[in-house]
């Protein structure tokens, strides 16, 4: 089972970006935590971060040919990108949307997600643990789909 972990704009700043909202873990630390959990769960991960919407769209289309699903924190593109939603639907792979903060409890412009309605699930508000919870949910879903015990 192979999963692509996609990080959107500004997430390379984690650790020093508004730590009171996003915590102190760096992106590398989050990725390491995901690697450790993936090893436990028997999944293989690949990682991609970009500040460019186009690069994210290209990565998703390309990665979909080799992965079973996506774990994605689209950052601010969550609230703006119809193109990202179309890509997520278009590639036909399940994806889980994750957020460090809980956008539903923040500014009104963060309360809309273009992705949530087409996601397998959304995990938000648990800091770096949102990623780990999302990975568990995605792996369980994929395992059920392939006839495993879940
Ligand atoms: C975020 C929430 C978004 O609203 C924001 O633009 C981000 C981070 C989160 O993980 O909490 O960049 O996706």
PDB file of C-alpha atoms and ligand atoms in Angstrom:
ATOM      1  CA  UNK A   1       0.000   0.000   0.000  1.00  0.00           C
ATOM      2  CA  UNK A   2       1.443   3.311  -1.074  1.00  0.00           C
ATOM      3  CA  UNK A   3       0.245   6.739   0.058  1.00  0.00           C
ATOM      4  CA  UNK A   4       1.278  10.236  -1.017  1.00  0.00           C
ATOM      5  CA  UNK A   5       1.438  12.896   1.679  1.00  0.00           C
ATOM      6  CA  UNK A   6       0.818  16.337   0.182  1.00  0.00           C
ATOM      7  CA  UNK A   7       1.588  19.578   1.991  1.00  0.00           C
ATOM      8  CA  UNK A   8       0.361  22.851   0.514  1.00  0.00           C
ATOM      9  CA  UNK A   9       1.515  26.466   0.751  1.00  0.00           C
ATOM     10  CA  UNK A  10       3.491  27.755   3.733  1.00  0.00           C
ATOM     11  CA  UNK A  11       3.679  24.420   5.488  1.00  0.00           C
ATOM     12  CA  UNK A  12       7.454  24.420   4.957  1.00  0.00           C
ATOM     13  CA  UNK A  13       7.410  27.180   7.602  1.00  0.00           C
ATOM     14  CA  UNK A  14       6.039  24.930  10.326  1.00  0.00           C
ATOM     15  CA  UNK A  15       7.969  25.209  13.562  1.00  0.00           C
ATOM     16  CA  UNK A  16       8.327  28.980  13.228  1.00  0.00           C
ATOM     17  CA  UNK A  17       4.966  29.876  11.642  1.00  0.00           C
ATOM     18  CA  UNK A  18       2.405  31.083  14.201  1.00  0.00           C
ATOM     19  CA  UNK A  19       3.389  28.359  16.691  1.00  0.00           C
ATOM     20  CA  UNK A  20       0.471  29.308  18.948  1.00  0.00           C
ATOM     21  CA  UNK A  21      -1.833  28.079  16.164  1.00  0.00           C
ATOM     22  CA  UNK A  22       0.188  25.451  14.329  1.00  0.00           C
ATOM     23  CA  UNK A  23       2.471  24.134  17.091  1.00  0.00           C
ATOM     24  CA  UNK A  24       6.241  23.815  17.152  1.00  0.00           C
ATOM     25  CA  UNK A  25       6.752  20.642  15.135  1.00  0.00           C
ATOM     26  CA  UNK A  26       8.593  21.204  11.858  1.00  0.00           C
ATOM     27  CA  UNK A  27       7.433  19.657   8.607  1.00  0.00           C
ATOM     28  CA  UNK A  28      10.402  17.265   8.733  1.00  0.00           C
ATOM     29  CA  UNK A  29       9.341  16.157  12.220  1.00  0.00           C
ATOM     30  CA  UNK A  30       5.761  15.630  11.084  1.00  0.00           C
ATOM     31  CA  UNK A  31       6.993  13.587   8.132  1.00  0.00           C
ATOM     32  CA  UNK A  32       9.222  11.496  10.409  1.00  0.00           C
ATOM     33  CA  UNK A  33       6.260  10.767  12.695  1.00  0.00           C
ATOM     34  CA  UNK A  34       4.232   9.696   9.668  1.00  0.00           C
ATOM     35  CA  UNK A  35       7.068   7.433   8.471  1.00  0.00           C
ATOM     36  CA  UNK A  36       7.195   5.721  11.860  1.00  0.00           C
ATOM     37  CA  UNK A  37       3.441   5.133  11.888  1.00  0.00           C
ATOM     38  CA  UNK A  38       3.431   3.985   8.280  1.00  0.00           C
ATOM     39  CA  UNK A  39       6.105   1.388   9.071  1.00  0.00           C
ATOM     40  CA  UNK A  40       3.917   0.113  11.906  1.00  0.00           C
ATOM     41  CA  UNK A  41       0.871  -0.015   9.620  1.00  0.00           C
ATOM     42  CA  UNK A  42       2.700  -1.570   6.692  1.00  0.00           C
ATOM     43  CA  UNK A  43       2.279   1.369   4.321  1.00  0.00           C
ATOM     44  CA  UNK A  44       4.830   3.169   2.167  1.00  0.00           C
ATOM     45  CA  UNK A  45       4.792   6.947   1.957  1.00  0.00           C
ATOM     46  CA  UNK A  46       6.055   9.573  -0.405  1.00  0.00           C
ATOM     47  CA  UNK A  47       6.069  13.264   0.474  1.00  0.00           C
ATOM     48  CA  UNK A  48       5.543  16.435  -1.502  1.00  0.00           C
ATOM     49  CA  UNK A  49       5.324  20.060  -0.424  1.00  0.00           C
ATOM     50  CA  UNK A  50       4.842  23.051  -2.673  1.00  0.00           C
ATOM     51  CA  UNK A  51       3.781  26.655  -2.477  1.00  0.00           C
ATOM     52  CA  UNK A  52       2.609  26.482  -6.067  1.00  0.00           C
ATOM     53  CA  UNK A  53      -0.910  25.365  -6.919  1.00  0.00           C
ATOM     54  CA  UNK A  54       0.207  24.173 -10.352  1.00  0.00           C
ATOM     55  CA  UNK A  55       3.020  22.050  -8.914  1.00  0.00           C
ATOM     56  CA  UNK A  56       0.562  20.453  -6.491  1.00  0.00           C
ATOM     57  CA  UNK A  57      -1.871  19.669  -9.304  1.00  0.00           C
ATOM     58  CA  UNK A  58       0.909  18.144 -11.420  1.00  0.00           C
ATOM     59  CA  UNK A  59       2.159  16.083  -8.500  1.00  0.00           C
ATOM     60  CA  UNK A  60      -1.323  14.738  -7.697  1.00  0.00           C
ATOM     61  CA  UNK A  61      -1.983  13.700 -11.309  1.00  0.00           C
ATOM     62  CA  UNK A  62       1.406  12.004 -11.554  1.00  0.00           C
ATOM     63  CA  UNK A  63       1.402  10.355  -8.127  1.00  0.00           C
ATOM     64  CA  UNK A  64      -2.092   8.959  -8.660  1.00  0.00           C
ATOM     65  CA  UNK A  65      -0.614   6.511 -11.164  1.00  0.00           C
ATOM     66  CA  UNK A  66       1.436   4.867  -8.402  1.00  0.00           C
ATOM     67  CA  UNK A  67      -0.330   5.474  -5.067  1.00  0.00           C
ATOM     68  CA  UNK A  68      -3.495   4.070  -3.505  1.00  0.00           C
ATOM     69  CA  UNK A  69      -4.504   7.257  -1.727  1.00  0.00           C
ATOM     70  CA  UNK A  70      -3.555  10.742  -0.579  1.00  0.00           C
ATOM     71  CA  UNK A  71      -3.162  12.368   2.801  1.00  0.00           C
ATOM     72  CA  UNK A  72      -3.303  16.104   2.162  1.00  0.00           C
ATOM     73  CA  UNK A  73      -3.052  19.346   4.061  1.00  0.00           C
ATOM     74  CA  UNK A  74      -3.832  21.822   1.280  1.00  0.00           C
ATOM     75  CA  UNK A  75      -3.160  24.837   3.539  1.00  0.00           C
ATOM     76  CA  UNK A  76      -4.880  28.000   2.336  1.00  0.00           C
ATOM     77  CA  UNK A  77      -5.758  26.332  -0.992  1.00  0.00           C
ATOM     78  CA  UNK A  78      -8.372  24.420   0.993  1.00  0.00           C
ATOM     79  CA  UNK A  79     -10.439  27.586   0.997  1.00  0.00           C
ATOM     80  CA  UNK A  80      -9.810  28.779  -2.546  1.00  0.00           C
ATOM     81  CA  UNK A  81      -8.982  26.033  -5.008  1.00  0.00           C
ATOM     82  CA  UNK A  82     -11.652  24.557  -7.240  1.00  0.00           C
ATOM     83  CA  UNK A  83      -8.756  23.174  -9.313  1.00  0.00           C
ATOM     84  CA  UNK A  84      -7.478  21.147  -6.376  1.00  0.00           C
ATOM     85  CA  UNK A  85     -10.927  19.749  -5.750  1.00  0.00           C
ATOM     86  CA  UNK A  86     -11.238  18.819  -9.419  1.00  0.00           C
ATOM     87  CA  UNK A  87      -7.836  17.097  -9.300  1.00  0.00           C
ATOM     88  CA  UNK A  88      -8.769  15.182  -6.162  1.00  0.00           C
ATOM     89  CA  UNK A  89     -11.959  13.919  -7.788  1.00  0.00           C
ATOM     90  CA  UNK A  90     -10.395  13.479 -11.210  1.00  0.00           C
ATOM     91  CA  UNK A  91      -7.605  11.108 -10.213  1.00  0.00           C
ATOM     92  CA  UNK A  92     -10.038   8.696  -8.597  1.00  0.00           C
ATOM     93  CA  UNK A  93      -8.024   7.961  -5.454  1.00  0.00           C
ATOM     94  CA  UNK A  94      -9.357   8.416  -1.932  1.00  0.00           C
ATOM     95  CA  UNK A  95      -7.919  11.312  -0.029  1.00  0.00           C
ATOM     96  CA  UNK A  96      -8.065  12.465   3.558  1.00  0.00           C
ATOM     97  CA  UNK A  97      -7.926  16.202   4.299  1.00  0.00           C
ATOM     98  CA  UNK A  98      -5.983  17.144   7.404  1.00  0.00           C
ATOM     99  CA  UNK A  99      -5.362  20.398   9.238  1.00  0.00           C
ATOM    100  CA  UNK A 100      -3.238  21.222  12.245  1.00  0.00           C
ATOM    101  CA  UNK A 101      -5.703  23.858  13.419  1.00  0.00           C
ATOM    102  CA  UNK A 102      -9.479  23.626  13.311  1.00  0.00           C
ATOM    103  CA  UNK A 103     -10.450  25.964  10.456  1.00  0.00           C
ATOM    104  CA  UNK A 104     -14.138  25.663  11.375  1.00  0.00           C
ATOM    105  CA  UNK A 105     -13.447  27.643  14.541  1.00  0.00           C
ATOM    106  CA  UNK A 106     -11.335  30.345  12.907  1.00  0.00           C
ATOM    107  CA  UNK A 107     -11.939  33.282  10.546  1.00  0.00           C
ATOM    108  CA  UNK A 108     -15.033  33.018   8.325  1.00  0.00           C
ATOM    109  CA  UNK A 109     -12.916  32.690   5.155  1.00  0.00           C
ATOM    110  CA  UNK A 110     -11.396  29.494   6.558  1.00  0.00           C
ATOM    111  CA  UNK A 111     -14.751  27.942   7.269  1.00  0.00           C
ATOM    112  CA  UNK A 112     -15.300  26.841   3.690  1.00  0.00           C
ATOM    113  CA  UNK A 113     -13.355  23.894   2.308  1.00  0.00           C
ATOM    114  CA  UNK A 114     -13.582  23.103  -1.390  1.00  0.00           C
ATOM    115  CA  UNK A 115     -12.111  19.698  -0.636  1.00  0.00           C
ATOM    116  CA  UNK A 116     -14.031  18.438   2.376  1.00  0.00           C
ATOM    117  CA  UNK A 117     -17.146  17.490   0.429  1.00  0.00           C
ATOM    118  CA  UNK A 118     -15.224  15.125  -1.830  1.00  0.00           C
ATOM    119  CA  UNK A 119     -12.775  13.818   0.795  1.00  0.00           C
ATOM    120  CA  UNK A 120     -12.956  10.391   2.350  1.00  0.00           C
ATOM    121  CA  UNK A 121     -12.694  12.190   5.677  1.00  0.00           C
ATOM    122  CA  UNK A 122     -11.354  15.291   7.394  1.00  0.00           C
ATOM    123  CA  UNK A 123      -9.220  15.472  10.546  1.00  0.00           C
ATOM    124  CA  UNK A 124      -8.621  18.934  11.990  1.00  0.00           C
ATOM    125  CA  UNK A 125      -7.579  20.593  15.204  1.00  0.00           C
ATOM    126  CA  UNK A 126      -5.221  18.024  16.704  1.00  0.00           C
ATOM    127  CA  UNK A 127      -1.931  19.601  15.655  1.00  0.00           C
ATOM    128  CA  UNK A 128       0.571  17.134  14.214  1.00  0.00           C
ATOM    129  CA  UNK A 129      -1.638  14.295  15.451  1.00  0.00           C
ATOM    130  CA  UNK A 130      -4.210  15.238  12.781  1.00  0.00           C
ATOM    131  CA  UNK A 131      -1.818  13.765  10.219  1.00  0.00           C
ATOM    132  CA  UNK A 132      -1.363  10.548  12.218  1.00  0.00           C
ATOM    133  CA  UNK A 133      -5.092  10.102  12.761  1.00  0.00           C
ATOM    134  CA  UNK A 134      -5.734  10.788   9.090  1.00  0.00           C
ATOM    135  CA  UNK A 135      -3.132   8.225   8.039  1.00  0.00           C
ATOM    136  CA  UNK A 136      -4.697   5.580  10.283  1.00  0.00           C
ATOM    137  CA  UNK A 137      -8.134   6.253   8.812  1.00  0.00           C
ATOM    138  CA  UNK A 138      -6.885   6.148   5.234  1.00  0.00           C
ATOM    139  CA  UNK A 139      -4.931   2.912   5.747  1.00  0.00           C
ATOM    140  CA  UNK A 140      -7.936   1.258   7.402  1.00  0.00           C
ATOM    141  CA  UNK A 141     -10.150   2.337   4.520  1.00  0.00           C
ATOM    142  CA  UNK A 142      -7.727   1.042   1.886  1.00  0.00           C
ATOM    143  CA  UNK A 143      -7.289  -2.236   3.729  1.00  0.00           C
ATOM    144  CA  UNK A 144     -11.035  -2.793   3.869  1.00  0.00           C
ATOM    145  CA  UNK A 145     -11.237  -2.047   0.153  1.00  0.00           C
ATOM    146  CA  UNK A 146      -8.687  -4.722  -0.677  1.00  0.00           C
ATOM    147  CA  UNK A 147     -10.542  -7.374   1.296  1.00  0.00           C
ATOM    148  CA  UNK A 148      -8.363  -7.222   4.422  1.00  0.00           C
ATOM    149  CA  UNK A 149      -9.661  -7.363   7.958  1.00  0.00           C
ATOM    150  CA  UNK A 150      -9.486  -3.599   8.426  1.00  0.00           C
TER     151      UNK A 150
HETATM  152  C1  LIG B   1      -4.125  24.867   7.765  1.00  0.00           C
HETATM  153  C2  LIG B   1      -5.343  25.787   7.930  1.00  0.00           C
HETATM  154  C3  LIG B   1      -5.455  26.757   6.760  1.00  0.00           C
HETATM  155  O1  LIG B   1      -6.555  27.624   6.946  1.00  0.00           O
HETATM  156  C4  LIG B   1      -4.198  27.595   6.642  1.00  0.00           C
HETATM  157  O2  LIG B   1      -4.280  28.425   5.510  1.00  0.00           O
HETATM  158  C5  LIG B   1      -2.967  26.769   6.621  1.00  0.00           C
HETATM  159  C6  LIG B   1      -2.858  25.664   7.579  1.00  0.00           C
HETATM  160  C7  LIG B   1      -3.934  23.963   9.006  1.00  0.00           C
HETATM  161  O3  LIG B   1      -3.217  22.970   8.874  1.00  0.00           O
HETATM  162  O4  LIG B   1      -4.461  24.259  10.076  1.00  0.00           O
HETATM  163  O5  LIG B   1      -2.027  27.043   5.883  1.00  0.00           O
HETATM  164  O6  LIG B   1      -4.342  24.025   6.643  1.00  0.00           O
END
